[in-house]
Short mmCIF file of C-alpha atoms in Angstrom, two decimals:
data_model
loop_
_atom_site.label_atom_id
_atom_site.label_comp_id
_atom_site.label_asym_id
_atom_site.label_seq_id
_atom_site.Cartn_x
_atom_site.Cartn_y
_atom_site.Cartn_z
CA UNK A 1 2.21 -30.85 -35.12
CA UNK A 2 -0.87 -30.08 -33.02
CA UNK A 3 -2.02 -33.73 -33.11
CA UNK A 4 1.49 -34.92 -32.29
CA UNK A 5 1.77 -32.61 -29.27
CA UNK A 6 -1.74 -33.61 -28.13
CA UNK A 7 -0.66 -37.19 -27.45
CA UNK A 8 3.01 -36.53 -26.64
CA UNK A 9 2.33 -34.29 -23.63
CA UNK A 10 0.18 -36.83 -21.68
CA UNK A 11 2.68 -39.61 -22.47
CA UNK A 12 5.59 -37.51 -21.24
CA UNK A 13 3.64 -36.48 -18.13
CA UNK A 14 2.89 -40.15 -17.45
CA UNK A 15 6.56 -41.06 -17.77
CA UNK A 16 7.40 -38.20 -15.41
CA UNK A 17 4.99 -39.48 -12.75
CA UNK A 18 6.46 -42.96 -13.15
CA UNK A 19 9.99 -41.63 -12.61
CA UNK A 20 8.85 -39.68 -9.56
CA UNK A 21 7.38 -42.83 -7.98
CA UNK A 22 10.40 -45.04 -8.59
CA UNK A 23 12.41 -45.92 -5.50
CA UNK A 24 15.62 -46.28 -7.52
CA UNK A 25 16.94 -43.69 -10.02
CA UNK A 26 16.26 -44.08 -13.72
CA UNK A 27 18.88 -41.94 -15.50
CA UNK A 28 18.20 -40.67 -19.00
CA UNK A 29 20.84 -40.95 -21.68
CA UNK A 30 22.56 -37.81 -22.89
CA UNK A 31 20.75 -37.95 -26.27
CA UNK A 32 17.43 -38.12 -24.41
CA UNK A 33 18.46 -35.19 -22.25
CA UNK A 34 19.31 -33.20 -25.38
CA UNK A 35 15.93 -34.08 -26.88
CA UNK A 36 14.13 -32.87 -23.74
CA UNK A 37 16.12 -29.63 -23.73
CA UNK A 38 15.34 -29.11 -27.41
CA UNK A 39 11.65 -29.76 -26.75
CA UNK A 40 11.63 -27.28 -23.87
CA UNK A 41 13.17 -24.48 -25.90
CA UNK A 42 11.66 -25.10 -29.33
CA UNK A 43 8.26 -26.78 -29.02
CA UNK A 44 5.22 -24.51 -29.24
CA UNK A 45 3.15 -26.74 -26.92
CA UNK A 46 3.16 -25.38 -23.34
CA UNK A 47 2.12 -28.74 -21.74
CA UNK A 48 4.90 -30.50 -23.64
CA UNK A 49 7.47 -27.91 -22.55
CA UNK A 50 6.28 -28.19 -18.94
CA UNK A 51 6.48 -31.98 -18.99
CA UNK A 52 9.97 -31.84 -20.50
CA UNK A 53 11.14 -29.49 -17.77
CA UNK A 54 9.69 -31.70 -15.05
CA UNK A 55 11.45 -34.76 -16.44
CA UNK A 56 14.71 -32.82 -16.60
CA UNK A 57 14.18 -31.77 -12.97
CA UNK A 58 13.91 -35.41 -11.91
CA UNK A 59 16.83 -36.64 -14.00
CA UNK A 60 19.04 -33.55 -14.13
CA UNK A 61 21.38 -32.59 -16.97
CA UNK A 62 24.54 -34.61 -16.62
CA UNK A 63 26.70 -32.90 -19.24
CA UNK A 64 28.19 -29.61 -18.08
CA UNK A 65 28.47 -28.23 -21.63
CA UNK A 66 24.78 -28.95 -22.30
CA UNK A 67 23.77 -27.45 -18.95
CA UNK A 68 25.86 -24.30 -19.49
CA UNK A 69 24.55 -23.77 -23.01
CA UNK A 70 20.95 -24.39 -21.90
CA UNK A 71 21.15 -21.96 -19.01
CA UNK A 72 22.61 -19.30 -21.33
CA UNK A 73 19.68 -19.86 -23.70
CA UNK A 74 17.21 -19.55 -20.83
CA UNK A 75 18.81 -16.26 -19.75
CA UNK A 76 18.31 -14.82 -23.24
CA UNK A 77 14.60 -15.69 -23.09
CA UNK A 78 14.27 -14.22 -19.61
CA UNK A 79 15.80 -10.92 -20.69
CA UNK A 80 13.56 -10.59 -23.76
CA UNK A 81 10.64 -8.55 -22.39
CA UNK A 82 8.85 -8.82 -25.76
CA UNK A 83 8.19 -12.53 -25.18
CA UNK A 84 4.99 -13.74 -23.42
CA UNK A 85 5.21 -13.76 -19.63
CA UNK A 86 4.50 -17.50 -19.49
CA UNK A 87 7.47 -18.28 -21.73
CA UNK A 88 9.80 -16.10 -19.65
CA UNK A 89 8.47 -17.67 -16.44
CA UNK A 90 9.26 -21.14 -17.80
CA UNK A 91 12.80 -20.03 -18.60
CA UNK A 92 13.20 -18.67 -15.06
CA UNK A 93 12.05 -22.03 -13.68
CA UNK A 94 14.60 -23.73 -15.96
CA UNK A 95 17.43 -22.07 -14.02
CA UNK A 96 16.73 -24.39 -11.06
CA UNK A 97 18.21 -27.27 -13.09
CA UNK A 98 21.54 -25.81 -12.06
CA UNK A 99 22.63 -23.49 -9.28
CA UNK A 100 20.71 -20.26 -9.86
CA UNK A 101 23.07 -18.32 -7.59
CA UNK A 102 24.92 -16.93 -10.61
CA UNK A 103 21.71 -15.31 -11.89
CA UNK A 104 20.58 -13.74 -8.59
CA UNK A 105 21.43 -10.19 -9.68
CA UNK A 106 19.41 -10.55 -12.89
CA UNK A 107 16.47 -12.17 -11.08
CA UNK A 108 16.33 -9.49 -8.39
CA UNK A 109 15.95 -6.82 -11.05
CA UNK A 110 12.80 -8.60 -12.27
CA UNK A 111 11.09 -8.43 -8.88
CA UNK A 112 9.47 -5.07 -9.61
CA UNK A 113 5.86 -3.98 -10.24
CA UNK A 114 6.66 -3.28 -13.90
CA UNK A 115 7.10 -7.00 -14.52
CA UNK A 116 4.13 -9.33 -15.03
CA UNK A 117 3.00 -11.38 -12.01
CA UNK A 118 3.91 -14.73 -13.64
CA UNK A 119 7.49 -13.53 -14.09
CA UNK A 120 7.76 -12.25 -10.52
CA UNK A 121 6.31 -15.46 -9.07
CA UNK A 122 8.76 -17.54 -11.10
CA UNK A 123 11.58 -15.33 -9.79
CA UNK A 124 10.50 -16.10 -6.22
CA UNK A 125 10.32 -19.85 -6.91
CA UNK A 126 13.84 -19.76 -8.29
CA UNK A 127 15.30 -17.48 -5.62
CA UNK A 128 13.91 -19.91 -3.06
CA UNK A 129 16.38 -22.49 -4.37
CA UNK A 130 19.38 -20.22 -3.77
CA UNK A 131 21.23 -21.46 -0.65
CA UNK A 132 22.23 -17.99 0.57
CA UNK A 133 19.94 -16.18 2.99
CA UNK A 134 20.89 -12.92 1.26
CA UNK A 135 17.72 -13.53 -0.73
CA UNK A 136 15.72 -12.78 2.43
CA UNK A 137 17.57 -9.51 3.00
CA UNK A 138 16.71 -8.45 -0.55
CA UNK A 139 13.02 -9.37 -0.22
CA UNK A 140 12.75 -7.36 2.99
CA UNK A 141 14.38 -4.32 1.35
CA UNK A 142 12.13 -4.72 -1.70
CA UNK A 143 8.96 -5.25 0.37
CA UNK A 144 7.47 -1.72 -0.10
CA UNK A 145 7.14 -2.22 -3.88
CA UNK A 146 5.80 -5.78 -3.86
CA UNK A 147 2.10 -6.19 -4.63
CA UNK A 148 -0.25 -8.32 -2.53
CA UNK A 149 -0.02 -11.49 -4.64
CA UNK A 150 3.76 -11.29 -4.78
CA UNK A 151 4.01 -10.59 -1.04
CA UNK A 152 2.13 -13.80 -0.21
CA UNK A 153 4.60 -15.84 -2.25
CA UNK A 154 7.53 -13.87 -0.78
CA UNK A 155 6.43 -14.77 2.75
CA UNK A 156 6.74 -18.42 1.70
CA UNK A 157 10.35 -17.80 0.64
CA UNK A 158 11.02 -15.98 3.93
CA UNK A 159 9.79 -19.06 5.82
CA UNK A 160 11.75 -21.62 3.81
CA UNK A 161 14.11 -22.45 6.69
CA UNK A 162 14.68 -21.39 10.31
CA UNK A 163 17.38 -18.88 9.40
CA UNK A 164 15.11 -17.10 6.93
CA UNK A 165 12.22 -17.27 9.40
CA UNK A 166 14.41 -15.51 11.95
CA UNK A 167 15.02 -12.68 9.46
CA UNK A 168 11.26 -12.49 8.82
CA UNK A 169 10.54 -12.22 12.54
CA UNK A 170 13.19 -9.48 12.82
CA UNK A 171 11.48 -7.58 10.00
CA UNK A 172 8.06 -7.98 11.63
CA UNK A 173 9.38 -6.76 14.97
CA UNK A 174 10.97 -3.71 13.35
CA UNK A 175 7.86 -2.88 11.32
CA UNK A 176 9.59 -3.43 7.97
CA UNK A 177 6.85 -5.94 7.18
CA UNK A 178 3.37 -5.51 8.65
CA UNK A 179 2.05 -8.36 10.77
CA UNK A 180 -1.14 -8.29 8.69
CA UNK A 181 0.93 -9.39 5.68
CA UNK A 182 1.34 -12.85 7.24
CA UNK A 183 -1.66 -15.14 6.73
CA UNK A 184 -3.17 -16.89 9.71
CA UNK A 185 -1.92 -20.34 8.66
CA UNK A 186 1.62 -19.03 8.22
CA UNK A 187 1.47 -17.22 11.56
CA UNK A 188 0.54 -20.51 13.26
CA UNK A 189 3.55 -22.18 11.61
CA UNK A 190 5.82 -19.45 12.96
CA UNK A 191 4.29 -19.77 16.44
CA UNK A 192 5.03 -23.52 16.39
CA UNK A 193 8.68 -23.36 15.34
CA UNK A 194 10.98 -25.80 17.10
CA UNK A 195 13.40 -23.02 18.12
CA UNK A 196 12.05 -21.81 21.47
CA UNK A 197 13.33 -18.25 21.09
CA UNK A 198 11.83 -17.80 17.63
CA UNK A 199 8.60 -19.49 18.71
CA UNK A 200 8.18 -17.14 21.67
CA UNK A 201 9.00 -14.06 19.59
CA UNK A 202 6.41 -15.11 16.99
CA UNK A 203 3.77 -15.68 19.66
CA UNK A 204 4.45 -12.22 21.05
CA UNK A 205 3.92 -10.78 17.58
CA UNK A 206 0.77 -12.64 16.66
CA UNK A 207 -1.10 -12.76 19.95
CA UNK A 208 -2.14 -9.77 21.98
CA UNK A 209 -1.05 -9.51 25.57
CA UNK A 210 -3.67 -8.52 28.09
CA UNK A 211 -2.65 -4.87 28.31
CA UNK A 212 -2.54 -4.41 24.55
CA UNK A 213 -5.95 -6.05 24.17
CA UNK A 214 -7.42 -3.71 26.80
CA UNK A 215 -5.95 -0.66 25.07
CA UNK A 216 -7.36 -1.69 21.67
CA UNK A 217 -10.75 -2.37 23.20
CA UNK A 218 -10.67 1.02 24.93
CA UNK A 219 -9.88 2.73 21.63
CA UNK A 220 -12.86 1.08 19.96
CA UNK A 221 -15.37 1.98 22.68
CA UNK A 222 -16.41 4.93 20.53
CA UNK A 223 -17.79 2.47 17.98
CA UNK A 224 -20.46 1.44 20.51
CA UNK A 225 -21.91 4.97 20.39
CA UNK A 226 -22.07 5.18 16.59
CA UNK A 227 -25.19 4.28 14.64
CA UNK A 228 -24.47 1.17 12.61
CA UNK A 229 -25.81 0.33 9.17
CA UNK A 230 -26.61 -3.42 8.85
CA UNK A 231 -26.30 -3.29 5.03
CA UNK A 232 -22.83 -1.79 5.24
CA UNK A 233 -22.03 -4.23 8.05
CA UNK A 234 -22.91 -7.15 5.78
CA UNK A 235 -20.24 -5.98 3.34
CA UNK A 236 -17.69 -5.72 6.17
CA UNK A 237 -18.64 -9.26 7.19
CA UNK A 238 -18.32 -10.60 3.62
CA UNK A 239 -14.89 -9.02 3.23
CA UNK A 240 -13.45 -10.05 6.59
CA UNK A 241 -15.44 -12.85 8.21
CA UNK A 242 -17.20 -14.97 5.57
CA UNK A 243 -14.04 -16.94 4.88
CA UNK A 244 -14.50 -18.76 8.19
CA UNK A 245 -18.02 -18.00 9.45
CA UNK A 246 -21.55 -18.48 8.20
CA UNK A 247 -24.60 -16.58 9.42
CA UNK A 248 -27.62 -18.81 10.00
CA UNK A 249 -26.13 -21.39 7.69
CA UNK A 250 -25.58 -18.96 4.80
CA UNK A 251 -23.29 -16.21 3.50
CA UNK A 252 -20.01 -17.86 4.40
CA UNK A 253 -17.87 -20.91 5.15
CA UNK A 254 -18.87 -22.90 8.27
CA UNK A 255 -15.35 -23.25 9.69
CA UNK A 256 -15.84 -21.28 12.90
CA UNK A 257 -19.05 -20.86 14.93
CA UNK A 258 -22.18 -19.69 13.11
CA UNK A 259 -22.43 -15.96 13.85
CA UNK A 260 -26.19 -16.09 13.62
CA UNK A 261 -26.17 -17.46 17.17
CA UNK A 262 -24.85 -14.24 18.74
CA UNK A 263 -27.54 -11.78 17.63
CA UNK A 264 -28.75 -11.36 21.21
CA UNK A 265 -25.29 -10.74 22.69
CA UNK A 266 -24.43 -7.29 24.02
CA UNK A 267 -22.59 -5.08 21.53
CA UNK A 268 -19.60 -4.73 23.83
CA UNK A 269 -19.27 -8.51 24.21
CA UNK A 270 -19.35 -9.11 20.46
CA UNK A 271 -16.78 -6.36 19.90
CA UNK A 272 -14.50 -7.69 22.64
CA UNK A 273 -14.41 -11.10 20.96
CA UNK A 274 -13.85 -9.59 17.51
CA UNK A 275 -10.88 -7.59 18.79
CA UNK A 276 -9.45 -10.42 20.88
CA UNK A 277 -10.52 -13.79 19.40
CA UNK A 278 -8.79 -15.83 22.10
CA UNK A 279 -10.80 -14.08 24.84
CA UNK A 280 -13.43 -16.80 24.87
CA UNK A 281 -12.84 -19.76 22.58
CA UNK A 282 -16.07 -21.58 21.71
CA UNK A 283 -16.05 -25.26 22.60
CA UNK A 284 -14.86 -27.28 19.65
CA UNK A 285 -13.17 -24.32 17.95
CA UNK A 286 -9.80 -24.25 19.66
CA UNK A 287 -6.82 -24.73 17.38
CA UNK A 288 -4.87 -27.99 17.55
CA UNK A 289 -1.49 -29.02 16.23
CA UNK A 290 -0.85 -32.62 15.23
CA UNK A 291 2.74 -33.76 14.78
CA UNK A 292 3.06 -36.84 12.60
CA UNK A 293 5.62 -39.63 12.79
CA UNK A 294 7.08 -38.50 9.44
CA UNK A 295 7.89 -35.11 11.09
CA UNK A 296 5.11 -33.34 9.18
CA UNK A 297 2.70 -31.20 11.18
CA UNK A 298 -0.87 -30.06 10.63
CA UNK A 299 -3.03 -27.44 12.34
CA UNK A 300 -6.77 -26.96 12.48
CA UNK A 301 -9.87 -27.60 14.50
CA UNK A 302 -10.94 -31.17 15.21
CA UNK A 303 -14.28 -31.65 13.46
CA UNK A 304 -14.71 -35.37 14.13
CA UNK A 305 -13.07 -38.32 15.82
CA UNK A 306 -13.33 -42.08 15.48
CA UNK A 307 -11.39 -44.89 17.10
CA UNK A 308 -9.18 -45.02 14.03
CA UNK A 309 -8.71 -41.39 12.98
CA UNK A 310 -9.33 -37.71 13.61
CA UNK A 311 -10.44 -35.14 11.03
CA UNK A 312 -8.84 -31.69 11.04
CA UNK A 313 -10.23 -28.71 9.17
CA UNK A 314 -8.11 -25.64 8.50
CA UNK A 315 -9.10 -22.04 7.91
CA UNK A 316 -9.21 -22.65 4.16
CA UNK A 317 -12.10 -25.04 4.79
CA UNK A 318 -10.00 -28.06 3.76
CA UNK A 319 -10.45 -31.24 5.80
CA UNK A 320 -7.82 -33.88 6.39
CA UNK A 321 -8.36 -37.32 7.89
CA UNK A 322 -5.36 -38.43 9.97
CA UNK A 323 -4.97 -42.02 11.12
CA UNK A 324 -4.20 -42.33 14.81
CA UNK A 325 -1.34 -44.63 13.82
CA UNK A 326 0.31 -41.69 12.02
CA UNK A 327 0.15 -39.38 15.06
CA UNK A 328 3.30 -38.73 17.07
CA UNK A 329 1.76 -36.09 19.33
CA UNK A 330 -1.27 -33.84 19.52
CA UNK A 331 -1.88 -30.75 21.60
CA UNK A 332 -4.18 -27.78 21.90
CA UNK A 333 -2.52 -24.46 21.07
CA UNK A 334 -4.85 -22.59 23.45
CA UNK A 335 -5.47 -19.96 20.80
CA UNK A 336 -8.55 -19.28 18.74
CA UNK A 337 -8.68 -20.47 15.16
CA UNK A 338 -9.78 -16.93 14.33
CA UNK A 339 -6.88 -14.61 13.46
CA UNK A 340 -6.40 -11.46 15.53
CA UNK A 341 -5.67 -8.02 14.12
CA UNK A 342 -9.06 -7.20 12.61
CA UNK A 343 -8.75 -3.70 14.09
CA UNK A 344 -6.06 -3.05 11.47
CA UNK A 345 -8.61 -3.66 8.71
CA UNK A 346 -11.82 -1.99 9.92
CA UNK A 347 -12.36 1.46 11.43
CA UNK A 348 -14.79 2.42 14.19
CA UNK A 349 -17.70 3.10 11.82
CA UNK A 350 -17.19 -0.27 10.15
CA UNK A 351 -17.15 -1.86 13.60
CA UNK A 352 -20.48 -0.19 14.38
CA UNK A 353 -21.85 -1.43 11.05
CA UNK A 354 -20.81 -5.07 11.55
CA UNK A 355 -22.20 -5.02 15.10
CA UNK A 356 -25.53 -3.81 13.69
CA UNK A 357 -25.45 -6.58 11.08
CA UNK A 358 -24.64 -9.34 13.57
CA UNK A 359 -27.27 -8.18 16.09
CA UNK A 360 -30.19 -7.91 13.70
CA UNK A 361 -32.94 -10.52 14.10
#
């Protein structure tokens, strides 16, 4: 059986890719659908089960009796907490072959810290397919008990469409979800929504107004009087800054400016830019949005240009070459590619420490 599964899985995955790339549908016969369902539920090979599920996703299950019986079988697996989390997660994903709305109550009960992460993430993937926006209301109510990994995936569900995004913005405004829970890339997406009202509300949330920035800076003035420890500051840098900045070509990702170039800046100037990244945007590091002719959009800094294409790099360090022929519009967002809100993550002593680290020769 092991040898059989070893060659069956790649073959089935190849067939799946072929079906995905076809311009016209290629329906499977009912016997083939039954064979795929049987393979999903009974085969011990995880790659083979996954490939079977993907093929069923593309083709669907045409017979209502087969679909009903299969969903009922999946529900039994989901409810059996003695089974491995991967097997239960697969069964949760299987529910998307039909309308998972009927299983919402069961799925919501699985979105708790007592369940394994794989199960919770599968729940979120499946709830995302439920048409009702009641899913968003539940996620917001459940937010206090969601762990960090689950929250990141939940934010994706809360941004699945404009209506859900509106509920997310409401929750952010009311403090039900902390602004720091939204990653920088997702915050940019919210600030670029087509709905003007939602776009403006998001920009108010994620960018500091002048008065707020002054107040935060005033609060942190005490950090300038504290003695900083460069060694401790290095750790603060590695935890909060190394994702986007290097220091003298080392210790981080060269997405933003190299922080080794600011060692002779005044402490107050460095701190002002840490607290309000858009205060002075270094040339070449402003954030751009490119809207493509296929209605897709991309954000990042422009790292190179040719007559034929531009290259964008995002805060994950991933580069993308975009042909000028694909571009519908391009504009500067007039905001720094560095996320704001660092004051929510470091206290005054940590600020003193990172200033000492950045200013050492």
